[in-house]
mmCIF file of C-alpha atoms in Angstrom:
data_model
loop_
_atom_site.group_PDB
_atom_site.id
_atom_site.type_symbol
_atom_site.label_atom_id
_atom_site.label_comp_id
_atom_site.label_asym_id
_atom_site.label_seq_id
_atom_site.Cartn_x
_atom_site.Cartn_y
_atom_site.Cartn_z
ATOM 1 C CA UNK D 21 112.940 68.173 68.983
ATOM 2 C CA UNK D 22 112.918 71.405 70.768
ATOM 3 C CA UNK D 23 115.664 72.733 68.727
ATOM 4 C CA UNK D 24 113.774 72.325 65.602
ATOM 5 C CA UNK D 25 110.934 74.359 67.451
ATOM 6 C CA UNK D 26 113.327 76.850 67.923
ATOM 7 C CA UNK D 27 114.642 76.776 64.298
ATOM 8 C CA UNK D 28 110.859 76.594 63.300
ATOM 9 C CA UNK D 29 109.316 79.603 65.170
ATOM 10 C CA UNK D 30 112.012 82.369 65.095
ATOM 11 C CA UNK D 31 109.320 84.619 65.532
ATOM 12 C CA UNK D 32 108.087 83.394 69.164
ATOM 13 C CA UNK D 33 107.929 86.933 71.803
ATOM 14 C CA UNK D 34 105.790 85.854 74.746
ATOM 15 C CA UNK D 35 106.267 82.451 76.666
ATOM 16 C CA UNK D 36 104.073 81.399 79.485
ATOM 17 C CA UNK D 37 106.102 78.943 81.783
ATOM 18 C CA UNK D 38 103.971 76.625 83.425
ATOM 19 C CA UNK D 39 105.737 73.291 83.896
ATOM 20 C CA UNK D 40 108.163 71.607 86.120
ATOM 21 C CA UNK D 41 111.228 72.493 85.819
ATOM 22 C CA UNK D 42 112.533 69.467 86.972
ATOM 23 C CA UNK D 43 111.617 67.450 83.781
ATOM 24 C CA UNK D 44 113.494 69.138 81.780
ATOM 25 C CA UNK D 45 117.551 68.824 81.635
ATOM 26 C CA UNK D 46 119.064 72.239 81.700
ATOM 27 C CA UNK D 47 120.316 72.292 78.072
ATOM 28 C CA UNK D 48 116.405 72.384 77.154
ATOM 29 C CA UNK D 49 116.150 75.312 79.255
ATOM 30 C CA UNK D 50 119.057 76.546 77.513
ATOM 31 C CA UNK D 51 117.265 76.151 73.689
ATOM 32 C CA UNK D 52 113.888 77.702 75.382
ATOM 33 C CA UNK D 53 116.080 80.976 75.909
ATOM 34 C CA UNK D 54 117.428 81.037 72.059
ATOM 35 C CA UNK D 55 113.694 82.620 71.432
ATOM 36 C CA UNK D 56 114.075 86.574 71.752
ATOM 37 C CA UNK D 57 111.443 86.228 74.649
ATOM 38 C CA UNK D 58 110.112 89.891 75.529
ATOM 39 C CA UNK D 59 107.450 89.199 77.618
ATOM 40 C CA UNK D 60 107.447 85.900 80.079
ATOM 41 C CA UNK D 61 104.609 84.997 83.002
ATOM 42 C CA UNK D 62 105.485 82.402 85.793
ATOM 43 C CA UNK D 63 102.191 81.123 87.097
ATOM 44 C CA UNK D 64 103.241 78.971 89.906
ATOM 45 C CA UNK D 65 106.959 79.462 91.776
ATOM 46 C CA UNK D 66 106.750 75.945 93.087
ATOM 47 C CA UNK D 67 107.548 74.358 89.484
ATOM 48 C CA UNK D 68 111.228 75.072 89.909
ATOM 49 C CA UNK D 69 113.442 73.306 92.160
ATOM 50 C CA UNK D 70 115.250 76.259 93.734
ATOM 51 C CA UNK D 71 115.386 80.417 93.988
ATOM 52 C CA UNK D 72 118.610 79.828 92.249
ATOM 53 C CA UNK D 73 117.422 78.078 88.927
ATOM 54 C CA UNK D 74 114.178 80.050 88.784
ATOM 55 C CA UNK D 75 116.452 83.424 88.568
ATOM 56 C CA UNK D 76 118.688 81.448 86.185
ATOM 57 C CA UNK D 77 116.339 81.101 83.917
ATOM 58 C CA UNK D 78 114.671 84.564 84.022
ATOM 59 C CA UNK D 79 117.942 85.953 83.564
ATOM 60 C CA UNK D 80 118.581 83.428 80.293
ATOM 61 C CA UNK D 81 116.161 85.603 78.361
ATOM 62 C CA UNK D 82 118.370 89.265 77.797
ATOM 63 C CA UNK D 83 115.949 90.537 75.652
ATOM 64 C CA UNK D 84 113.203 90.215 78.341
ATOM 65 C CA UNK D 85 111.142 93.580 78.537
ATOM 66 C CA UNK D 86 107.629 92.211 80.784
ATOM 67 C CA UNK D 87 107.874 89.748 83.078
ATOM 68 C CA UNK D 88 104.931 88.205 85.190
ATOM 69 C CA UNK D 89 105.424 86.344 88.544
ATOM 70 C CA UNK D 90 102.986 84.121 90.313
ATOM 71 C CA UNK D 91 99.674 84.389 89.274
ATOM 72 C CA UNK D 92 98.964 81.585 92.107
ATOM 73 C CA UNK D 93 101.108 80.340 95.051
ATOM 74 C CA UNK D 94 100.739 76.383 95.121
ATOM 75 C CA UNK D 95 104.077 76.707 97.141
ATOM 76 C CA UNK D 96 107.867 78.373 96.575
ATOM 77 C CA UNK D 97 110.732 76.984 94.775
ATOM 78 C CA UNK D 98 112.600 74.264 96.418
ATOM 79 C CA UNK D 99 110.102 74.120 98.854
ATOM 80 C CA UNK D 100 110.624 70.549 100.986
ATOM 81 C CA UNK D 101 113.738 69.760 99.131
ATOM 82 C CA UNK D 102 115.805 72.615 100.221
ATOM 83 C CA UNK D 103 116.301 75.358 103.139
ATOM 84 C CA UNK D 104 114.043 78.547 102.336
ATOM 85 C CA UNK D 105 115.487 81.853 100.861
ATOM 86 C CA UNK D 106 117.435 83.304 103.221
ATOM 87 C CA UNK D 107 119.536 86.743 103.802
ATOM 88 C CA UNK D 108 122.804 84.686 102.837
ATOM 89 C CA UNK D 109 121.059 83.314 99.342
ATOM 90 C CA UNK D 110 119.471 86.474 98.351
ATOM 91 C CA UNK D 111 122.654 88.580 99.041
ATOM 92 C CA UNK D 112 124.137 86.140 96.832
ATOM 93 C CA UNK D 113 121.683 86.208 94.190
ATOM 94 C CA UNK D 114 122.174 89.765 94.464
ATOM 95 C CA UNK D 115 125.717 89.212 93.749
ATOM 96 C CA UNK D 116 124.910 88.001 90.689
ATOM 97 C CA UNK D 117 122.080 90.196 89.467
ATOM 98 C CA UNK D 118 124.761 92.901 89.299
ATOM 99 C CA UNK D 119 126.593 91.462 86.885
ATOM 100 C CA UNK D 120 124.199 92.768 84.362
ATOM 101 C CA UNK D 121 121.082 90.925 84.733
ATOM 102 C CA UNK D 122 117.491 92.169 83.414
ATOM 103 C CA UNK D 123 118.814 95.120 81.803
ATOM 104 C CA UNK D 124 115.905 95.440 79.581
ATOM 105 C CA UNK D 125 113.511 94.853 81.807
ATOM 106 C CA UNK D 126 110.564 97.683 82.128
ATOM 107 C CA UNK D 127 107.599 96.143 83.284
ATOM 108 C CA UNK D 128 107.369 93.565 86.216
ATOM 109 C CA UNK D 129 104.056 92.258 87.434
ATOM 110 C CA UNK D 130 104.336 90.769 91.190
ATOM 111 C CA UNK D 131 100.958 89.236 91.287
ATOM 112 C CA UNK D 132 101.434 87.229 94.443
ATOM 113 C CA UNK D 133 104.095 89.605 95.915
ATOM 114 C CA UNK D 134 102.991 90.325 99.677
ATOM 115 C CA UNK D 135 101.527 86.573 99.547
ATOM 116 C CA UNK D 136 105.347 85.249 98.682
ATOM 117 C CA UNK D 137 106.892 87.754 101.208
ATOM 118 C CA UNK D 138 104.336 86.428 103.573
ATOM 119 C CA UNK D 139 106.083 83.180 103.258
ATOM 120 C CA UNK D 140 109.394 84.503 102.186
ATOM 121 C CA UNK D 141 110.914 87.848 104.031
ATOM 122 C CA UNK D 142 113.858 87.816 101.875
ATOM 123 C CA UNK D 143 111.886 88.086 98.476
ATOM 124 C CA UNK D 144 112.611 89.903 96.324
ATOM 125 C CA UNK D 145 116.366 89.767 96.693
ATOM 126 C CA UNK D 146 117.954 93.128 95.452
ATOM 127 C CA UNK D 147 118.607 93.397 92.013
ATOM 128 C CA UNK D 148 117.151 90.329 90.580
ATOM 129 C CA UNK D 149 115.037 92.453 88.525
ATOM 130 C CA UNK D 150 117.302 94.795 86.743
ATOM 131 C CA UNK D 151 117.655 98.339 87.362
ATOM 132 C CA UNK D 152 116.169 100.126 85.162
ATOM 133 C CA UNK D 153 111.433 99.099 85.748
ATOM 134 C CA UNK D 154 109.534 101.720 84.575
ATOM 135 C CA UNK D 155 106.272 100.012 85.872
ATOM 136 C CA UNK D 156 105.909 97.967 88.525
ATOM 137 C CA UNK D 157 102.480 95.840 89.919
ATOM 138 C CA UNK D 158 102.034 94.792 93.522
ATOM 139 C CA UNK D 159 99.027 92.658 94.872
ATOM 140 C CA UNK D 160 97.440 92.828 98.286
ATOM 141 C CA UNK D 161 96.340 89.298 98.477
ATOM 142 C CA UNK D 162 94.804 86.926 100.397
ATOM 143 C CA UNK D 163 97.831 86.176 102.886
ATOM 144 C CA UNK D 164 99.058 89.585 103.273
ATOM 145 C CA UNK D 165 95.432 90.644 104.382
ATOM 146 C CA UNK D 166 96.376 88.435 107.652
ATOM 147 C CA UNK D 167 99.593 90.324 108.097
ATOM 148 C CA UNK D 168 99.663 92.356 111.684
ATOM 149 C CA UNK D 169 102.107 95.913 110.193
ATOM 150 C CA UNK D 170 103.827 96.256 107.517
ATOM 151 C CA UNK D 171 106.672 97.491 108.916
ATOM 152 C CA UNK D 172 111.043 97.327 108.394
ATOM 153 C CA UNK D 173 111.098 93.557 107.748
ATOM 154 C CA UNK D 174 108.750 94.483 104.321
ATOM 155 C CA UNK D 175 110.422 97.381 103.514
ATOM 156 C CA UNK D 176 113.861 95.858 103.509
ATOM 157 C CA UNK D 177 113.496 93.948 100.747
ATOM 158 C CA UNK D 178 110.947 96.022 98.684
ATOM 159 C CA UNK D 179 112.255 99.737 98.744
ATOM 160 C CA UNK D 180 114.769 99.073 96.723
ATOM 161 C CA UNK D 181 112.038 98.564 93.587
ATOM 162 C CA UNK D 182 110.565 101.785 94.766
ATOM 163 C CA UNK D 183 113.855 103.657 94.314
ATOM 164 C CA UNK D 184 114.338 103.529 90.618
ATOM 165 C CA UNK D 185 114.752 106.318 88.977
ATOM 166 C CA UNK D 186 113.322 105.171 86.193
ATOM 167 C CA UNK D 187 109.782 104.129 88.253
ATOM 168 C CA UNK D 188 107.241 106.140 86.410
ATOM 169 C CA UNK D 189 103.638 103.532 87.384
ATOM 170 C CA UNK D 190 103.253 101.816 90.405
ATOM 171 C CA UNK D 191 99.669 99.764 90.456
ATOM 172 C CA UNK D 192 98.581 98.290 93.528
ATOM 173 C CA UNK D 193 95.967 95.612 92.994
ATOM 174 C CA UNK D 194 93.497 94.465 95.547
ATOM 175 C CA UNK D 195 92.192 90.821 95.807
ATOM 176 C CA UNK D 196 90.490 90.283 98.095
ATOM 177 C CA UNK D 197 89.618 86.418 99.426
ATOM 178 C CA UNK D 198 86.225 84.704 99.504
ATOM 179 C CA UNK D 199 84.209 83.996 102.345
ATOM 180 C CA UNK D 200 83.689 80.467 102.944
ATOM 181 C CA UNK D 201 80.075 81.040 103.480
ATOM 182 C CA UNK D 202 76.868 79.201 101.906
ATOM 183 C CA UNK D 203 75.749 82.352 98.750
ATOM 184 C CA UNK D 204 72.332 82.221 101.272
ATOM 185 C CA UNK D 205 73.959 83.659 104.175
ATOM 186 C CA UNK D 206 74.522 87.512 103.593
ATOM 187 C CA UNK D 207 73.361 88.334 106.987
ATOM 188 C CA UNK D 208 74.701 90.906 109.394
ATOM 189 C CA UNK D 209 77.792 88.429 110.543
ATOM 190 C CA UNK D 210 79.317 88.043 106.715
ATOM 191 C CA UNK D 211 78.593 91.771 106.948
ATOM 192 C CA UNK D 212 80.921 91.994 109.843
ATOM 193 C CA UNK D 213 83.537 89.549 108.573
ATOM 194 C CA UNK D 214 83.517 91.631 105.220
ATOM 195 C CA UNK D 215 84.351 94.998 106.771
ATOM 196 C CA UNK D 216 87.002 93.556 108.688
ATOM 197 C CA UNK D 217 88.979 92.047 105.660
ATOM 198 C CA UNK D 218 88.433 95.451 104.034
ATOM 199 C CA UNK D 219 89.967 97.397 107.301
ATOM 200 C CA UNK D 220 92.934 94.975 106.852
ATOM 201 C CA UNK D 221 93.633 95.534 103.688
ATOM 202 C CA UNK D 222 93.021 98.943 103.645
ATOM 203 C CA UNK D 223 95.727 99.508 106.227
ATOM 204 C CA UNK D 224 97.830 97.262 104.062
ATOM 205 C CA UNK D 225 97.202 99.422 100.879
ATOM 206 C CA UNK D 226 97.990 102.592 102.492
ATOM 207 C CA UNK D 227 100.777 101.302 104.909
ATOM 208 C CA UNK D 228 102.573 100.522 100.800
ATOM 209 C CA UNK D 229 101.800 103.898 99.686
ATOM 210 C CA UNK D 230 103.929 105.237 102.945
ATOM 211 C CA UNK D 231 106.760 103.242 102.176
ATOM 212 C CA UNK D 232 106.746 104.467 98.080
ATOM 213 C CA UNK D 233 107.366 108.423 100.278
ATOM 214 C CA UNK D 234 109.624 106.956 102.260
ATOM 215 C CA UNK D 235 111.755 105.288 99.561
ATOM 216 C CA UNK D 236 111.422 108.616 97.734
ATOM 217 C CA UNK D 237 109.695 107.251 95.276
ATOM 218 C CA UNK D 238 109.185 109.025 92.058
ATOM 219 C CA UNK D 239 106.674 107.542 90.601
ATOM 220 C CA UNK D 240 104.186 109.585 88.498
ATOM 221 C CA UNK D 241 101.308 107.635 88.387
ATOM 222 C CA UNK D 242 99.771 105.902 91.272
ATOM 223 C CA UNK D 243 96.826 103.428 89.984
ATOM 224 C CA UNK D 244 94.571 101.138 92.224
ATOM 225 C CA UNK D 245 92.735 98.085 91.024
ATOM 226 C CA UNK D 246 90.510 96.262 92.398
ATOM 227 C CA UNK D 247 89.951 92.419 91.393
ATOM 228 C CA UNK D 248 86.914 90.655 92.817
ATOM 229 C CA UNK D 249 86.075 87.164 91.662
ATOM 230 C CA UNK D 250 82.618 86.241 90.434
ATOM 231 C CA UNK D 251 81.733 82.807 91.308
ATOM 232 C CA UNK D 252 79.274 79.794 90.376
ATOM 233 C CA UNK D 253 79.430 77.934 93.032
ATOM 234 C CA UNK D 254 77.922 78.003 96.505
ATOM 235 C CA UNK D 255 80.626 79.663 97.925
ATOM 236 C CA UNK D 256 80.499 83.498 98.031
ATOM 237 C CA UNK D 257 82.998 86.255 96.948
ATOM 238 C CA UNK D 258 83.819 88.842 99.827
ATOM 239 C CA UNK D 259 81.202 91.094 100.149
ATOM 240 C CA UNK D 260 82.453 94.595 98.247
ATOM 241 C CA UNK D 261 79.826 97.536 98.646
ATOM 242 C CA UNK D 262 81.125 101.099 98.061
ATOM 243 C CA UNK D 263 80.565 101.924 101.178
ATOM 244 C CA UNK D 264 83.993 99.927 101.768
ATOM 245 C CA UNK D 265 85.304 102.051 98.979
ATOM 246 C CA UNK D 266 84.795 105.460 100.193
ATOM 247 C CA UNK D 267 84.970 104.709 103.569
ATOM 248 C CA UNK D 268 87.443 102.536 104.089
ATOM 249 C CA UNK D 269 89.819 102.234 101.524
ATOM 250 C CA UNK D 270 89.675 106.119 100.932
ATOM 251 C CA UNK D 271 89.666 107.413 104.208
ATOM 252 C CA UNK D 272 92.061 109.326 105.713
ATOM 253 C CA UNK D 273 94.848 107.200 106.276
ATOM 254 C CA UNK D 274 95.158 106.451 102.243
ATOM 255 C CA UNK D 275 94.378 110.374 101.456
ATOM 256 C CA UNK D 276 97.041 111.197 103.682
ATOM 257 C CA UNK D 277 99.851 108.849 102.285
ATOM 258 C CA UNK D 278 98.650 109.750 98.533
ATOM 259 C CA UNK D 279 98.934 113.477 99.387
ATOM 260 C CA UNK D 280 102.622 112.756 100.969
ATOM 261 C CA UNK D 281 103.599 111.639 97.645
ATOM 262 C CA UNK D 282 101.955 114.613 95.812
ATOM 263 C CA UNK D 283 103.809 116.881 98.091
ATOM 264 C CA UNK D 284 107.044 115.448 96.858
ATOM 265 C CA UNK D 285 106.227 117.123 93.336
ATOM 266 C CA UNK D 286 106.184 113.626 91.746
ATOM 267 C CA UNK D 287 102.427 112.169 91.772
ATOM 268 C CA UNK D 288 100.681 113.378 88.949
ATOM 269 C CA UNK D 289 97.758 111.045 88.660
ATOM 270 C CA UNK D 290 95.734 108.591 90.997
ATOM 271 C CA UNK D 291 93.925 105.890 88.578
ATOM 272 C CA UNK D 292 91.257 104.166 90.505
ATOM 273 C CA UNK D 293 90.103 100.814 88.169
ATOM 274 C CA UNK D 294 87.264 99.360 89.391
ATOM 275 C CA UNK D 295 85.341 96.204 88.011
ATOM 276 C CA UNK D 296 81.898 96.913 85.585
ATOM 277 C CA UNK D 297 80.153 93.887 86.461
ATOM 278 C CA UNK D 298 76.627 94.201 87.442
ATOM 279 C CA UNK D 299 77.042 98.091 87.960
ATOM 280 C CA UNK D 300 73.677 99.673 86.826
ATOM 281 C CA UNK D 301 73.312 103.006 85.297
ATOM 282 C CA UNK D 302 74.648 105.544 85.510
ATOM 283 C CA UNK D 303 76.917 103.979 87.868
ATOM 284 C CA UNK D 304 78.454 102.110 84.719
ATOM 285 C CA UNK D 305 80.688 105.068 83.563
ATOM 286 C CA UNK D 306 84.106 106.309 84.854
ATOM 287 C CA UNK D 307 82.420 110.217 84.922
ATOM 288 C CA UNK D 308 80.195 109.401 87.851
ATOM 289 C CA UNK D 309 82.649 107.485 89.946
ATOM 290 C CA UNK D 310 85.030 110.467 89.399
ATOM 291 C CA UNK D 311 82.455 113.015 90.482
ATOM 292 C CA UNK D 312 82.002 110.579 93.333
ATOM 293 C CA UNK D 313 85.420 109.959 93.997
ATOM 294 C CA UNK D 314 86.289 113.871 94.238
ATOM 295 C CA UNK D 315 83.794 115.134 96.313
ATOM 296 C CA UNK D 316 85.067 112.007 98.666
ATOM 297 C CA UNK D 317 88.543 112.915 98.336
ATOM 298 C CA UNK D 318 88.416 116.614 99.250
ATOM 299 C CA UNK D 319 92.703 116.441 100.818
ATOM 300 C CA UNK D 320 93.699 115.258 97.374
ATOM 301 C CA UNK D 321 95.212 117.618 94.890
ATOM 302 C CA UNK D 322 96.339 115.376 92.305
ATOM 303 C CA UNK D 323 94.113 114.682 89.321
ATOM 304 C CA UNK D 324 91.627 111.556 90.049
ATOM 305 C CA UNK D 325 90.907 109.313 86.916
ATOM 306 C CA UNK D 326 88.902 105.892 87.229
ATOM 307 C CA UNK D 327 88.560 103.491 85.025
ATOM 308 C CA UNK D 328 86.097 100.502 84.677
ATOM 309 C CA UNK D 329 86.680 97.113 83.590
ATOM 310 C CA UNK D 330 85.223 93.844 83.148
ATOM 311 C CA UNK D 331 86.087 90.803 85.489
ATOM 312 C CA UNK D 332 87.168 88.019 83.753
ATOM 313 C CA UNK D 333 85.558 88.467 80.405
ATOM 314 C CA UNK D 334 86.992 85.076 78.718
ATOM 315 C CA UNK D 335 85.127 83.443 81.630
ATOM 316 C CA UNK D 336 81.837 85.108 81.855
ATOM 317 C CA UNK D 337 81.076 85.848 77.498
ATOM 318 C CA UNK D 338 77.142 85.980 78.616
ATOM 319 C CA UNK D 339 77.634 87.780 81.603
ATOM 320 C CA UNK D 340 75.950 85.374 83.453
ATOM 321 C CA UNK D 341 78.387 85.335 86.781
ATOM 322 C CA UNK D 342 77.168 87.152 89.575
ATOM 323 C CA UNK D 343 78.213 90.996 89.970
ATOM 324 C CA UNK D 344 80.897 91.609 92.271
ATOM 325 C CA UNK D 345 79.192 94.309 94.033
ATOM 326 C CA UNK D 346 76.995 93.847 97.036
ATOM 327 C CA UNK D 347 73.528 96.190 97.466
ATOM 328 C CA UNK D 348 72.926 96.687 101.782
ATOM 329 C CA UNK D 349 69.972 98.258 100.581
ATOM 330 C CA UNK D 350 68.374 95.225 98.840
ATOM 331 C CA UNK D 351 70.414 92.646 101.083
ATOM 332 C CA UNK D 352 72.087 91.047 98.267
ATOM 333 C CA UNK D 353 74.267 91.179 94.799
ATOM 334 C CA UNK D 354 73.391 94.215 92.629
ATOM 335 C CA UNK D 355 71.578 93.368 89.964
ATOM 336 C CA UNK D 356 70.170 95.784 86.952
ATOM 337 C CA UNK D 357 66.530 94.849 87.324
ATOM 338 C CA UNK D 358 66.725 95.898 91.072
ATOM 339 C CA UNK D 359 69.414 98.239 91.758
ATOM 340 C CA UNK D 360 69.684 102.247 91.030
ATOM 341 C CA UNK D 361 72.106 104.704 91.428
ATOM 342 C CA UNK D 362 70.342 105.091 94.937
ATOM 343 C CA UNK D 363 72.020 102.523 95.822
ATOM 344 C CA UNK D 364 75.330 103.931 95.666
ATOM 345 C CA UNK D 365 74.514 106.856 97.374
ATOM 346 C CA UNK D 366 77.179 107.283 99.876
ATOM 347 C CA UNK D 367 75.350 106.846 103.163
ATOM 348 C CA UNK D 368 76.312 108.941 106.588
ATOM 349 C CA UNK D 369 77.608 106.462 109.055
ATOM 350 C CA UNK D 370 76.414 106.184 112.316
ATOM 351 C CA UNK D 371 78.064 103.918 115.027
ATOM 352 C CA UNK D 372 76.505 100.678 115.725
ATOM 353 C CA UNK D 373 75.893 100.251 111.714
ATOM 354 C CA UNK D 374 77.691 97.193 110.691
ATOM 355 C CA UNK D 375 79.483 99.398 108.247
ATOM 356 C CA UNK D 376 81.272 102.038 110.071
#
């Protein structure tokens, strides 16, 4: 049947793989890769029964130009059935990735990556993705945000991405987790829990940034996104004011890693993409967060750019979700019929406010 599928749609460019493996016999694996697949997305590792056969059949598709990798971790390949990824396998795999794998492979999106090296040191293993990435997208996640340093044991198995000489975009995305709070409690200790998760991940987003200068990385352009999820239900998103923005994830630390990558003569551009919904005027167009944004980042010499988006469009078509932005000033979510573009002002912090 799936041969006539093949025969039917010769046409077929973008497969989204989200079944287990482990139904299928290998030779249907082997008619799924007789599409010319460019672009393939891997929502959940744990469908395949090993790191082996997941690699085997990314590497079955040679024409493969985009390539997605868990959108969600429900669990890792093999996991319960087999012993983890270890040094030994991914050298291996390695072995075999030089053999010509993922040659035309440009664009890789990592969506769960410091979540899977949070359960998996030895991911990615070296090579597995080609040579040759000319944009590459990392996600600060929910797991990583609970990791103490970022220190040899990540950079092992990640600088190698970094040094491609073909790395032109590097995009770091921020997700933050929920808080599993009641939506009525936005007091002063969800306050507190917020700004901690931000500090985290902060330090996480500009400890990566150090290790793209220290791989001599030549990337050109640096973009950060971040992705905060709206939610109907009782629980409530993590609380993201700009305050957080400007004075966490922008402080010093990140200005100073940013500018160490400027200084190597290869940054040309820091994209900041941050989400539309619920932002009132005129706090609704990229212009004003860039004026914002530069007088805030006063050690920068490369050319800030922002860029707004909408969160999840295909599931909010009335915009009736919540915004993801929080207002201190009117103790909750920012809403048009109550919010200004006072309430972005960028406030000096004194100690003892819950936000310094």
């Amino acid at each position: 049947m799936l041969a006539g599928f093949v025969k039917a749609l010769p046409r077929v460019r973008f497969l989204v793989f989200d079944t287990d493996a482990t139904l299928y016999p290998p030779k249907y694996l082997a008619l799924t890769a007789q599409y010319p697949i460019t672009s393939l997305s891997i929502w959940d590792l744990s469908i395949f029964p090993s790191w082996s056969s997941l690699f085997d059949f990314i590497w079955a598709f040679p024409y493969l130009a985009n390539l997605r990798i868990g959108s969600h971790i429900d669990g890792l390949p093999g996991e319960g059935t087999e012993e983890p990824l270890s040094i030994l396998k991914a050298s291996r795999l390695s072995a075999i990735a030089n053999r010509g794998r993922c040659r035309q492979l440009r664009t890789l999106h990592l969506e769960a990556s410091l979540d899977i090296w949070f359960l998996c040191p030895a991911f990615p293993p070296k090579g597995v993705f080609g040579c040759s990435l000319e944009s590459l997208t990392l996600r600060v996640g929910e797991r990583a945000s609970s990791i103490e340093t970022l220190g040899s044991r990540f950079a092992d198995p990640f600088c190698h991405l970094f040094q491609m000489p073909t790395l032109r975009t590097v995009e770091i995305a921020i997700v933050p987790k929920r808080l599993g709070l009641p939506s009525r409690i936005l007091g002063r200790h969800t306050q507190s829990q917020a700004l901690q998760v931000h500090k985290d991940m902060a330090e996480k987003l500009s400890n990566i940034v150090r290790l793209m200068r220290l791989s001599r990385c030549e990337v050109r352009e640096l973009r950060i996104r971040f992705k905060l999820l709206p939610t109907r239900d009782g629980g409530v998103p993590l609380h993201f004011h700009h305050t957080y923005l400007f004075q966490q994830y922008f402080g010093s630390g990140l200005q100073e890693a940013v500018e160490s990558l400027n200084s190597a003569l290869s940054l040309q551009q820091l994209r900041i993409c941050l989400p539309l919904n619920g932002l009132p005027p005129p706090c609704d167009t990229a212009a004003w967060w860039e004026s914002q944004l530069r007088a805030h980042l006063t050690r920068l010499k490369v050319n800030v750019s922002v860029n707004l988006f909408r969160m999840y469009p295909s599931l909010d078509p009335d915009d009736s979700l919540p915004s993801t932005w929080y207002c201190h000033r009117h103790a909750g979510w920012v809403t048009l019929e109550m919010c200004s573009a006072a309430c972005f002002a960028v406030p000096i912090l004194k100690p003892g406010n819950p936000l310094a």
